Coordinates of C-alpha atoms in Angstrom, one line a residue:
Chain A
M135 CA 5.8 -31.6 -6.9
I136 CA 2.8 -30.3 -4.2
E137 CA 2.0 -33.0 -2.0
I138 CA -0.7 -32.1 1.0
K139 CA -0.6 -34.4 3.8
D140 CA -3.4 -34.4 6.2
L141 CA -4.1 -31.2 6.0
Q142 CA -6.5 -28.8 7.9
T143 CA -6.8 -25.3 6.4
G144 CA -9.3 -22.8 8.2
F145 CA -8.6 -19.7 9.3
S146 CA -9.2 -17.6 12.9
A147 CA -11.3 -20.1 14.2
K148 CA -12.2 -21.4 11.6
T149 CA -12.0 -24.5 10.4
V150 CA -13.0 -25.0 6.6
S151 CA -11.8 -28.5 4.9
R152 CA -9.9 -31.5 7.1
S153 CA -8.0 -34.5 5.8
L154 CA -6.8 -33.5 2.8
S155 CA -4.3 -35.4 1.3
L156 CA -3.5 -34.9 -2.9
K157 CA -0.5 -35.2 -4.8
I158 CA 0.2 -32.7 -7.7
E159 CA 3.3 -34.2 -10.3
S160 CA 5.5 -31.5 -11.2
G161 CA 4.3 -30.2 -15.1
S162 CA 0.7 -30.8 -14.5
F163 CA -2.9 -29.2 -15.1
V164 CA -5.0 -29.4 -12.3
C165 CA -8.6 -28.0 -11.6
L166 CA -10.0 -27.5 -8.6
I167 CA -13.7 -28.0 -7.7
G168 CA -16.9 -27.9 -5.9
P169 CA -19.8 -26.0 -4.2
N170 CA -19.1 -22.3 -3.8
G171 CA -17.8 -22.0 0.6
C172 CA -16.2 -25.6 0.1
G173 CA -12.9 -24.3 1.0
K174 CA -11.0 -24.2 -3.0
T175 CA -9.8 -20.8 -2.0
T176 CA -8.6 -21.2 1.1
L177 CA -6.9 -24.4 0.1
L178 CA -5.5 -22.4 -2.8
R179 CA -4.0 -19.5 0.2
T180 CA -2.9 -22.4 2.3
I181 CA -0.6 -23.8 -0.4
A182 CA 0.2 -20.7 -1.9
G183 CA 1.7 -20.3 2.1
L184 CA -1.2 -17.1 2.7
L185 CA -2.6 -19.1 5.1
P186 CA -1.3 -21.5 8.2
A187 CA -1.8 -25.4 7.8
K188 CA -3.9 -25.6 10.8
K189 CA -2.9 -29.0 11.5
G190 CA -0.9 -31.3 8.7
D191 CA 1.6 -30.5 5.7
I192 CA 2.8 -29.1 2.8
F193 CA 5.6 -30.3 0.9
I194 CA 6.6 -28.3 -2.4
N195 CA 9.5 -30.8 -4.0
G196 CA 9.9 -32.9 -1.2
K197 CA 10.6 -29.6 1.3
S198 CA 7.6 -28.7 3.5
L199 CA 6.4 -25.0 3.2
R200 CA 7.1 -24.5 6.9
Q201 CA 10.8 -24.2 5.6
Y202 CA 9.9 -22.0 3.1
S203 CA 11.9 -17.9 3.7
S204 CA 9.0 -15.7 2.2
K205 CA 11.6 -14.8 -1.0
E206 CA 12.4 -18.4 -2.0
L207 CA 8.9 -19.9 -2.0
A208 CA 7.5 -16.5 -3.6
R209 CA 9.8 -18.0 -6.4
N210 CA 8.9 -21.2 -6.0
I211 CA 4.8 -20.2 -5.8
A212 CA 2.9 -17.4 -7.9
Y213 CA -0.5 -17.6 -6.5
L214 CA -2.7 -15.0 -8.7
P215 CA -5.9 -13.6 -6.0
Q216 CA -9.5 -13.3 -7.3
V217 CA -10.2 -10.3 -6.0
R218 CA -7.5 -7.1 -6.1
E219 CA -6.6 -4.3 -5.9
I220 CA -6.3 -1.9 -9.2
P221 CA -3.7 0.5 -8.1
D222 CA -2.6 3.3 -10.6
I223 CA -0.5 1.9 -12.0
T224 CA 0.7 1.0 -15.8
V225 CA 0.4 -2.0 -16.8
D226 CA 4.9 -3.2 -17.4
T227 CA 5.3 -1.1 -13.7
L228 CA 2.7 -3.9 -12.8
V229 CA 4.6 -6.8 -14.4
S230 CA 7.7 -5.3 -12.8
H231 CA 6.9 -6.2 -9.5
G232 CA 6.2 -9.8 -10.0
R233 CA 10.5 -9.3 -10.4
F234 CA 10.3 -8.4 -6.5
P235 CA 11.7 -12.0 -5.2
Y236 CA 14.1 -11.3 -7.5
L237 CA 15.7 -8.2 -6.4
G238 CA 18.4 -6.9 -4.8
F239 CA 18.7 -4.0 -1.7
S240 CA 18.6 -1.0 -4.6
R241 CA 15.7 -2.7 -5.7
K242 CA 17.3 -2.2 -9.1
L243 CA 15.9 -4.3 -12.1
G244 CA 18.6 -6.0 -14.3
R245 CA 18.8 -7.3 -17.1
T246 CA 17.6 -10.7 -16.5
D247 CA 14.8 -8.6 -15.2
H248 CA 14.4 -6.9 -17.8
E249 CA 13.8 -10.2 -20.5
K250 CA 11.5 -11.9 -18.1
I251 CA 9.1 -8.8 -17.7
K252 CA 9.0 -8.9 -21.8
D253 CA 8.8 -12.5 -21.8
A254 CA 5.7 -12.5 -19.7
L255 CA 4.1 -9.1 -21.5
E256 CA 4.3 -11.3 -25.0
L257 CA 2.9 -14.9 -23.2
S258 CA 0.0 -13.1 -22.0
N259 CA -0.7 -11.2 -25.4
A260 CA -0.6 -7.7 -23.2
G261 CA 2.2 -6.3 -24.4
R262 CA 0.0 -4.3 -26.8
F263 CA -1.3 -2.3 -23.5
A264 CA 2.0 -1.7 -21.5
E265 CA 2.1 1.7 -21.0
K266 CA -2.0 2.0 -20.6
R267 CA -2.4 2.6 -17.0
L268 CA -4.7 -0.7 -15.3
K269 CA -7.8 1.5 -14.6
E270 CA -7.9 2.4 -18.2
L271 CA -8.5 -1.4 -19.1
S272 CA -11.2 -3.7 -19.3
G273 CA -11.6 -6.1 -17.3
G274 CA -10.0 -8.7 -19.8
E275 CA -7.1 -6.5 -20.1
R276 CA -6.4 -6.5 -16.6
Q277 CA -6.6 -9.9 -15.8
Q278 CA -3.7 -10.7 -18.6
A279 CA -1.8 -7.7 -16.8
Y280 CA -2.1 -9.3 -13.5
L281 CA -1.9 -12.7 -15.5
A282 CA 1.9 -10.5 -16.6
M283 CA 2.9 -9.7 -13.9
T284 CA 2.7 -13.9 -12.4
I285 CA 4.4 -14.9 -15.3
A286 CA 7.1 -12.5 -14.1
Q287 CA 7.5 -14.1 -11.1
D288 CA 9.2 -17.0 -13.0
T289 CA 8.0 -20.0 -10.9
P290 CA 7.2 -23.6 -11.9
I291 CA 3.7 -22.9 -9.8
L292 CA 1.4 -20.8 -10.9
L293 CA -1.3 -20.6 -8.3
L294 CA -4.8 -19.3 -10.1
D295 CA -8.0 -18.4 -8.1
E296 CA -10.8 -18.5 -10.5
P297 CA -9.4 -16.5 -13.2
G298 CA -12.1 -16.2 -15.5
T299 CA -14.6 -14.6 -12.7
Y300 CA -16.7 -11.5 -14.2
L301 CA -14.8 -12.3 -17.4
D302 CA -16.5 -12.4 -21.2
I303 CA -16.1 -16.3 -22.5
S304 CA -13.3 -14.6 -25.0
N305 CA -11.7 -13.6 -22.5
R306 CA -11.8 -15.8 -20.1
F307 CA -11.0 -19.0 -23.2
S308 CA -7.6 -16.7 -23.2
V309 CA -6.8 -16.8 -19.7
M310 CA -7.4 -20.0 -19.9
E311 CA -5.3 -20.7 -23.2
T312 CA -2.4 -18.6 -21.8
A313 CA -3.2 -21.1 -18.4
L314 CA -2.5 -24.3 -20.6
K315 CA 0.5 -22.2 -22.8
L316 CA 2.8 -21.6 -19.5
N317 CA 1.8 -25.6 -19.0
R318 CA 3.1 -26.5 -22.2
K319 CA 6.1 -24.6 -20.7
G320 CA 6.4 -27.8 -17.9
I321 CA 4.4 -24.7 -15.1
T322 CA 2.6 -26.7 -12.3
V323 CA -0.5 -25.2 -13.2
L324 CA -3.4 -25.3 -9.8
M325 CA -6.8 -23.2 -10.2
T326 CA -10.5 -23.1 -8.9
L327 CA -13.2 -23.0 -11.6
H328 CA -16.7 -22.3 -10.7
D329 CA -17.6 -23.1 -14.6
L330 CA -17.5 -26.8 -14.2
S331 CA -18.2 -27.4 -18.5
E332 CA -14.8 -25.5 -18.8
A333 CA -12.7 -27.5 -15.9
M334 CA -13.5 -30.1 -17.8
W335 CA -12.4 -29.0 -20.8
F336 CA -9.6 -27.5 -20.7
S337 CA -8.1 -30.1 -18.3
P338 CA -6.5 -32.7 -18.0
M339 CA -6.8 -33.7 -14.0
V340 CA -9.8 -32.1 -12.1
C341 CA -10.4 -32.3 -7.9
L342 CA -13.2 -32.1 -7.0
M343 CA -14.5 -31.2 -3.2
D344 CA -17.7 -31.6 -1.4
T345 CA -19.7 -28.5 0.8
C346 CA -18.1 -30.2 3.8
G347 CA -14.2 -28.8 2.5
S348 CA -13.4 -32.9 2.0
L349 CA -11.7 -33.9 -1.0
R350 CA -13.9 -36.8 -2.9
F351 CA -12.4 -37.1 -6.2
S352 CA -9.1 -36.4 -8.1
G353 CA -8.8 -37.3 -11.5
T354 CA -9.2 -37.5 -15.5
P355 CA -12.8 -35.4 -16.4
Q356 CA -14.3 -39.0 -18.0
A357 CA -13.7 -40.9 -14.5
L358 CA -15.1 -38.3 -12.6
Y359 CA -17.8 -38.2 -15.0
D360 CA -18.3 -42.2 -14.5
S361 CA -18.3 -41.6 -10.6
G362 CA -21.0 -40.0 -10.5
L363 CA -20.3 -37.3 -8.0
L364 CA -21.2 -34.1 -9.9
Q365 CA -24.3 -35.5 -9.7
E366 CA -24.3 -35.9 -6.1
I367 CA -22.8 -32.8 -4.9
F368 CA -24.3 -30.4 -7.0
D369 CA -27.1 -31.6 -7.1
V370 CA -27.3 -31.8 -11.2
S371 CA -27.7 -33.5 -14.3
V372 CA -24.5 -34.2 -16.0
A373 CA -24.6 -34.8 -20.1
K374 CA -22.0 -35.9 -22.3
T375 CA -21.1 -34.7 -25.9
D376 CA -18.8 -35.3 -28.1
F377 CA -16.9 -31.8 -29.6
K378 CA -13.6 -32.3 -30.9
K379 CA -13.3 -34.3 -27.9
S380 CA -15.9 -35.1 -24.9
Y381 CA -17.8 -31.9 -23.3
Y382 CA -20.2 -31.8 -20.6
V383 CA -23.1 -30.1 -20.3
F384 CA -24.9 -29.9 -16.8
L385 CA -28.3 -29.1 -16.4
P386 CA -30.9 -28.4 -13.8
K387 CA -32.2 -31.6 -12.7
G388 CA -35.9 -32.5 -13.5
D389 CA -38.2 -30.2 -16.0
V390 CA -37.1 -26.6 -16.4
Chain B
M68 CA 10.8 -0.6 -21.0
S69 CA 13.2 1.7 -19.5
R70 CA 10.6 4.0 -17.6
L71 CA 10.6 0.9 -14.9
T72 CA 14.4 2.0 -14.3
S73 CA 13.7 5.8 -13.5
C74 CA 10.8 6.6 -11.4
G75 CA 7.6 7.0 -14.5
K76 CA 6.4 10.4 -15.9
G77 CA 7.5 12.1 -12.1
G78 CA 11.4 11.9 -13.0
K79 CA 11.8 15.1 -14.4
S80 CA 9.7 17.7 -13.2
L81 CA 10.4 16.5 -9.6
T82 CA 13.9 18.0 -9.9
L83 CA 11.9 21.5 -10.1
L84 CA 10.8 21.3 -6.3
P85 CA 13.5 22.1 -4.7
F86 CA 13.9 25.2 -6.7
L87 CA 10.4 25.7 -5.5
F88 CA 11.2 24.9 -2.1
L89 CA 14.8 27.2 -1.9
L90 CA 12.1 30.2 -3.6
T91 CA 10.3 29.6 -0.8
V92 CA 12.5 29.7 2.5
L93 CA 14.5 32.6 0.2
A94 CA 11.6 35.0 1.2
S95 CA 10.5 33.4 4.6
L96 CA 13.5 34.3 5.4
C97 CA 13.2 38.2 4.1
L98 CA 9.9 39.3 4.0
G99 CA 8.0 39.5 7.8
S100 CA 6.8 41.8 9.8
S101 CA 10.6 43.7 9.6
P102 CA 11.9 42.5 5.9
I103 CA 15.1 42.2 5.1
S104 CA 16.6 42.9 1.7
P105 CA 18.5 39.6 0.1
K106 CA 21.7 42.3 0.5
E107 CA 21.0 43.1 3.7
L108 CA 20.7 39.7 4.5
F109 CA 24.4 38.8 3.0
L110 CA 26.0 41.5 5.3
A111 CA 23.9 40.9 8.4
L112 CA 26.0 37.8 8.0
S113 CA 29.4 39.3 8.7
D114 CA 27.7 41.9 11.7
T115 CA 27.0 40.0 14.9
Q116 CA 25.8 43.3 16.5
S117 CA 23.7 44.2 13.7
T118 CA 19.2 43.7 13.9
A119 CA 19.0 42.3 10.9
Y120 CA 21.6 39.5 12.3
R121 CA 19.7 39.4 15.5
I122 CA 16.0 38.9 13.5
F123 CA 18.0 36.3 10.5
F124 CA 19.5 34.1 13.1
Y125 CA 16.9 34.4 16.5
A126 CA 13.6 34.3 14.9
R127 CA 13.9 34.3 11.2
L128 CA 16.3 31.4 10.5
P129 CA 15.1 28.8 13.5
R130 CA 10.9 29.5 12.2
V131 CA 11.9 28.9 8.5
L132 CA 14.2 25.4 10.1
G133 CA 11.3 24.9 11.5
G134 CA 9.2 25.4 9.6
A135 CA 10.5 22.7 6.2
V136 CA 11.2 20.7 9.2
A137 CA 7.9 20.4 10.1
G138 CA 6.2 20.4 7.3
A139 CA 7.9 17.6 5.6
S140 CA 7.8 15.4 8.0
L141 CA 3.8 15.7 8.4
A142 CA 3.9 15.8 4.8
V143 CA 5.7 12.2 4.2
S144 CA 3.9 10.6 7.7
G145 CA 0.6 11.8 6.0
A146 CA 1.7 9.3 2.9
L147 CA 3.3 6.9 4.6
L148 CA -0.3 6.9 7.0
Q149 CA -2.0 6.6 3.6
S150 CA 0.0 4.0 2.3
V151 CA -0.2 1.6 6.1
L152 CA -3.8 1.8 5.6
N153 CA -4.8 1.7 2.0
N154 CA -6.7 4.9 2.9
S155 CA -6.1 8.1 1.0
L156 CA -8.2 10.2 3.9
A157 CA -6.2 9.2 6.7
G158 CA -3.7 11.6 7.3
P159 CA -1.8 12.1 10.9
N160 CA -4.2 15.1 12.0
I161 CA -7.5 12.6 11.2
I162 CA -6.8 9.6 12.4
G163 CA -5.4 11.0 16.0
V164 CA -1.7 10.9 15.6
N165 CA -0.8 14.2 16.1
A166 CA -3.2 13.9 18.6
G167 CA -1.5 11.0 20.4
A168 CA 2.0 13.5 19.7
G169 CA 0.3 16.1 21.6
L170 CA -0.9 14.9 24.4
A171 CA 2.4 13.3 25.2
T172 CA 4.0 17.1 24.2
L173 CA 1.9 18.4 26.8
L174 CA 2.8 16.7 29.2
V175 CA 6.1 17.3 28.8
M176 CA 5.3 20.8 28.4
A177 CA 3.3 20.5 32.4
I178 CA 5.9 18.0 33.6
A179 CA 9.3 19.6 32.6
P180 CA 8.2 22.3 30.6
Y181 CA 12.4 23.1 29.8
S182 CA 13.0 19.6 28.7
V183 CA 13.5 20.9 24.7
S184 CA 15.7 17.3 23.9
L185 CA 12.2 15.6 25.8
M186 CA 9.9 17.1 23.8
P187 CA 10.4 15.3 20.3
A188 CA 10.1 12.1 22.5
A189 CA 7.5 12.5 23.7
A190 CA 6.3 13.6 20.8
F191 CA 7.1 10.2 19.2
I192 CA 6.1 8.0 21.4
G193 CA 2.6 9.5 22.1
A194 CA 1.7 9.4 18.1
L195 CA 2.9 5.5 18.1
C196 CA 1.2 5.1 20.5
A197 CA -2.2 6.5 18.7
C198 CA -1.1 4.9 15.3
L199 CA -0.9 1.5 16.5
L200 CA -3.9 1.7 18.0
I201 CA -6.0 2.6 14.6
Y202 CA -3.8 0.1 13.5
A203 CA -5.3 -2.6 16.0
I204 CA -8.6 -1.4 15.9
A205 CA -8.1 -2.3 11.6
S206 CA -6.9 -5.0 11.7
L207 CA -8.8 -6.6 14.7
S208 CA -11.9 -5.5 13.0
G209 CA -11.3 -5.9 9.2
A210 CA -12.4 -2.1 9.2
S211 CA -13.2 -0.8 5.8
R212 CA -11.9 2.7 4.8
T213 CA -14.1 4.6 6.5
T214 CA -14.9 2.6 9.7
I215 CA -10.6 3.5 10.0
I216 CA -11.5 7.4 10.0
L217 CA -14.3 6.9 12.1
S218 CA -12.6 5.1 14.8
G219 CA -9.6 8.0 14.7
V220 CA -12.5 10.5 15.3
A221 CA -12.9 8.2 18.0
V222 CA -10.0 7.6 19.5
S223 CA -8.4 11.9 18.5
S224 CA -11.6 12.3 20.6
I225 CA -10.5 10.5 23.4
I226 CA -7.3 11.8 23.2
N227 CA -7.8 15.7 23.2
A228 CA -10.0 15.0 26.3
A229 CA -7.5 14.1 28.1
S230 CA -5.0 16.8 26.6
S231 CA -7.8 18.7 27.9
S232 CA -7.9 17.5 31.3
I233 CA -4.5 18.4 31.4
K234 CA -5.0 22.1 30.3
T235 CA -7.1 21.7 33.2
F236 CA -4.9 20.4 35.5
F237 CA -2.3 22.0 34.7
P238 CA -3.7 26.6 34.2
E239 CA -0.1 28.0 33.5
I240 CA 0.1 25.8 30.1
T241 CA -3.2 27.6 29.0
L242 CA -1.6 29.7 26.4
S243 CA 1.2 27.7 25.3
Y244 CA -1.8 25.2 24.5
N245 CA -4.1 27.2 23.0
T246 CA -0.9 28.6 20.3
F247 CA 0.2 24.5 20.3
S248 CA -3.7 23.3 19.1
I249 CA -4.0 25.7 16.6
G250 CA -0.2 25.4 15.2
S251 CA 2.2 28.0 14.9
L252 CA 5.7 28.2 13.7
S253 CA 6.6 31.1 16.0
N254 CA 8.7 30.4 19.2
I255 CA 10.3 28.2 17.8
T256 CA 14.2 27.8 18.9
M257 CA 17.3 26.3 17.5
D258 CA 17.6 24.0 19.8
Q259 CA 14.0 22.3 19.0
V260 CA 15.3 22.5 15.3
K261 CA 18.2 20.1 16.5
W262 CA 16.3 17.5 18.2
A263 CA 13.2 17.0 16.3
A264 CA 15.5 17.4 13.1
A265 CA 17.5 14.3 13.9
Y266 CA 14.0 12.2 14.0
S267 CA 12.9 13.6 11.1
L268 CA 16.2 12.6 9.2
A269 CA 15.8 8.9 10.4
G270 CA 12.0 9.0 10.2
M271 CA 12.8 10.7 5.8
A272 CA 15.6 8.2 5.3
A273 CA 13.4 5.4 6.5
A274 CA 10.4 6.1 4.6
F275 CA 12.8 6.6 1.2
L276 CA 14.3 3.5 1.6
M277 CA 10.8 1.7 2.0
S278 CA 9.3 3.3 -0.4
H279 CA 9.0 0.7 -3.2
D280 CA 7.9 -2.1 -1.1
M281 CA 5.5 0.5 -0.3
N282 CA 4.4 -0.2 -4.6
I283 CA 4.3 -3.3 -3.5
L284 CA 1.8 -3.5 -0.4
A285 CA -0.5 -1.1 -2.6
L286 CA -1.0 -4.5 -4.8
G287 CA -3.3 -5.6 -1.8
E288 CA -1.5 -8.1 0.7
D289 CA -2.4 -11.7 -0.3
I290 CA -0.6 -10.4 -3.6
A291 CA 2.3 -8.0 -2.0
N292 CA 3.1 -11.8 0.2
S293 CA 3.3 -13.7 -2.1
L294 CA 5.4 -11.7 -4.3
G295 CA 7.8 -12.3 -1.5
L296 CA 7.4 -9.3 1.1
K297 CA 7.2 -9.7 4.4
C298 CA 4.1 -7.1 5.1
R299 CA 3.3 -7.0 8.7
R300 CA 7.0 -6.6 9.4
L301 CA 6.9 -3.3 6.7
R302 CA 3.3 -2.0 8.4
F303 CA 4.9 -1.9 11.5
F304 CA 8.1 -0.1 10.9
M305 CA 6.0 2.7 8.3
I306 CA 4.4 2.5 11.6
C307 CA 7.3 3.5 13.2
S308 CA 8.4 6.3 10.7
S309 CA 5.2 7.8 10.5
S310 CA 5.3 8.5 14.4
L311 CA 8.8 9.6 14.4
L312 CA 7.9 12.8 11.6
A313 CA 4.2 13.2 13.0
G314 CA 6.2 13.4 17.1
S315 CA 8.9 15.5 15.3
A316 CA 6.4 18.2 13.3
V317 CA 3.9 18.3 16.6
S318 CA 7.5 18.9 19.3
L319 CA 8.4 22.3 16.6
G320 CA 4.4 23.8 15.6
G321 CA 1.5 21.8 17.9
L322 CA -1.5 20.6 16.1
I323 CA -0.9 21.7 12.4
G324 CA -3.7 20.0 10.2
F325 CA -3.7 19.1 6.8
V326 CA -0.5 18.8 5.4
G327 CA -0.4 15.7 6.2
L328 CA -4.1 15.0 4.0
L329 CA -3.8 17.2 1.7
V330 CA 0.1 16.8 0.3
P331 CA 0.6 13.1 -0.4
H332 CA -2.5 13.9 -2.3
M333 CA -1.0 16.8 -4.3
S334 CA 1.7 14.8 -5.3
R335 CA 0.2 11.7 -6.7
M336 CA -2.4 14.5 -8.5
L337 CA 0.9 15.7 -10.1
F338 CA 3.3 13.6 -9.8
G339 CA 1.5 9.8 -10.8
S340 CA 1.2 7.1 -7.7
D341 CA 4.7 5.9 -7.9
N342 CA 5.8 5.8 -4.1
R343 CA 9.4 6.3 -5.1
I344 CA 8.0 9.4 -6.4
T345 CA 5.5 10.5 -3.7
V346 CA 7.9 10.2 -0.9
P347 CA 10.5 13.1 -1.8
A348 CA 8.1 15.4 -4.0
S349 CA 5.5 14.8 -0.8
A350 CA 8.9 16.1 1.8
F351 CA 9.9 18.9 -0.3
L352 CA 6.1 19.9 -1.2
G353 CA 5.6 19.8 2.2
A354 CA 8.2 22.0 3.8
T355 CA 7.0 24.1 0.6
S356 CA 3.3 24.8 1.5
L357 CA 3.9 25.4 5.1
L358 CA 6.5 28.2 5.4
F359 CA 4.3 29.6 2.1
C360 CA 1.1 29.8 4.2
D361 CA 3.7 30.9 7.2
L362 CA 4.6 33.8 5.4
L363 CA 1.3 34.1 4.2
G364 CA 0.2 34.9 7.9
R365 CA 3.0 36.5 8.6
L366 CA 2.0 38.8 6.0
L367 CA -1.7 39.1 5.4
F368 CA -2.1 41.1 7.9
A369 CA 1.6 42.9 9.2
P370 CA 2.0 43.9 11.9
F371 CA 0.4 41.3 13.3
E372 CA 1.0 37.5 13.0
L373 CA -1.8 34.8 12.0
H374 CA -0.6 31.4 13.1
V375 CA -0.4 29.2 10.3
G376 CA -2.4 26.5 11.1
I377 CA -5.4 28.9 10.8
V378 CA -4.0 29.7 7.0
L379 CA -3.7 25.9 6.9
S380 CA -6.8 25.6 8.0
V381 CA -8.9 28.0 5.2
I382 CA -6.5 27.2 2.9
G383 CA -7.1 22.6 2.9
G384 CA -10.8 23.4 3.6
A385 CA -11.1 25.4 0.3
Y386 CA -8.4 22.6 -0.7
F387 CA -10.6 19.4 0.1
V388 CA -13.6 20.3 -1.3
F389 CA -12.5 21.3 -4.7
L390 CA -11.2 17.8 -3.8
I391 CA -14.4 16.0 -3.3
L392 CA -16.0 18.6 -6.1
K393 CA -13.8 16.9 -8.8
K394 CA -14.5 13.7 -7.7
K395 CA -18.3 14.0 -7.8
G396 CA -19.8 10.2 -8.8
G397 CA -16.3 8.9 -8.0
R398 CA -14.8 7.8 -4.3
L399 CA -12.0 10.7 -2.8
N400 CA -10.2 7.1 -0.9
D401 CA -9.9 5.9 -4.3

C-alpha cells in the first residue's frame, strides 16, 4: 500500500505541490491526471524516492520511504521515466539490468534472475526483438523493452510516467494492456497520463491534480465525470458515450 | 540468454589484445636507435657488463614499462570520465584533468625536483581538484554535453596560465617543462615507474570493479537510482579513480594527449559499449597504442627522436577527423 501524508513536493528551492494526501491500496490500478506542469511527474519521482519530500511523508506498506535503503526500495518500487537515455546495448542486456537490485558483489546473474528476465520479455512481448540493439528499435518497441526491464525488477509497485508519449495508438494500447496484465498479477500500478480519455477508459481509479498542484479528486472515472471538475480544471467540454463501457470524449468549449 | 552472463560480443576478440600488447612490448624493447635482437636481449640478461644490458635495463625497460602504465592509465581514465560525464568527448586532456595534474607536477618540479615519490601523489591531487571542479560546474549548471567540454576548456586555460607562471618564476625548469608539455616517454626511470604503477594498479582495480555499475549509470540517473544504484557515490569513486590514473600517467609522461579521448572510442567501436569490456580493452589498447606511437617516434627519424606527444597529435588528430567524417549527419557525442 502507498500512503501519502500531507506531502509537499518540489526540487531545489521550488515547491510544486502542497498538502498532498492519498491512499492507494495494494493491487490498485491508478491513473494520475492533471494539466501540464501541475506536478504529476514530481509526485511520481518523489514516491520513487528520486526526489526528497519537502514536507510530510510517504509510507510504503506502513514503512516510511526514508527508512528504506536504496536497494530495498528498488525491490519494492520500479519507476519508468518519460525521458530516457538510449544506450548502445541489446534489449536482453537492458532487461537484465532490471535485476540489479538483487545482484551480489560479483554482479553475476543467477538462475532466478534468468527466469525473471525470460518472463519479463514474454510478458512485455519484447522477446521477439530481445537480441536487437535499442538504437535499432521503433519507439513502441523501445517502450516495450524498457517496460520489460521494469517488470524484471519484480516489484510489488510499478510507477510509469507518461508511458504512451510519442507512441502511435496501437503501441499506446499495447503498453496499457501490459500494465493491466501486471495489475492482474497483483502489482500496484500508478501512472501519469495526459490522454484523459485513455486514462478514464483503462483505469478503474483516477486522481486529478489542478494547476496549483493540489490533489482535487480521487475515485472512479464515473464519479470524476459527475463531479464537473474536468470541465473546471481543463476548461473543456466532456461527453460520455457508451461503447462496451463508458467512454469519455473531450472537446473544446464553444463552437469550433 | 547465455550472452548475459558472458561479457557480450567482445568476449572472444578481447583475448587478442594481450598478444598484440606483448608483441608491441617486444618490438619496443628490441627496436630503437641501437637495435637489440631478441637473442641479444636474452643473452644480455646474464651479462651485466654488456652494452645491451645497460641499454635494456636503464633505457628501454623503464621506458616500455612506463609507456605501458601511462597508456593504459590514460585510456581507462578517459573511459571513466566519459562515463561519469555521460559524454564521449570527455578525455583527461580535453576537460583539464591532465592540466590539473600537470600544474601540480610542475609545482613539485620547481619546489622539490628530486622527490620522485611525490610526483604521482601531487599529480593525483591536481587531477582530482580539476576533475571535481568540472564535475561541480556540470552538476550545478545542469550543463549540456557541449557546455561541459567548454567549461573544461575554460578550466584548462586557467590552469595552463598558472603552469606558465610557474615556468616564468622558475626558469630552470623550462627545458623539462617543454618536454613535459609535449608528452614524452624519454628519461623515465624505474623509480618513477614503481611509484606510478602503484597508483595505476589501484585505479585500474577500482575501474574494473565499477565497470558493471557503469553500465547501469549509462541508463540515466533516474533509472539507475530507481534500480538501487547510489549514483553520487559511484560518480565520486569514478572521479577519484580517473584522477589516480591520470595523475599516474602525467607523472610519467607529461601531458600526453588523445589517448584518453580516442582509445575508449576505439574500444567501443571494436567491442561494443559494455563497460566490463571497455575498461580492460581500453587498458590494453591504450598501452599498445602509446608504445606503438613511441616506437614510431624513435624509428621515423632515427637516430633523432620525436616525442610521443608529437606522434600522437598527428595520428590522434587524423583519427579524430575520421570519427567526425564517419559521424557525418549524426552526433559524435552520442
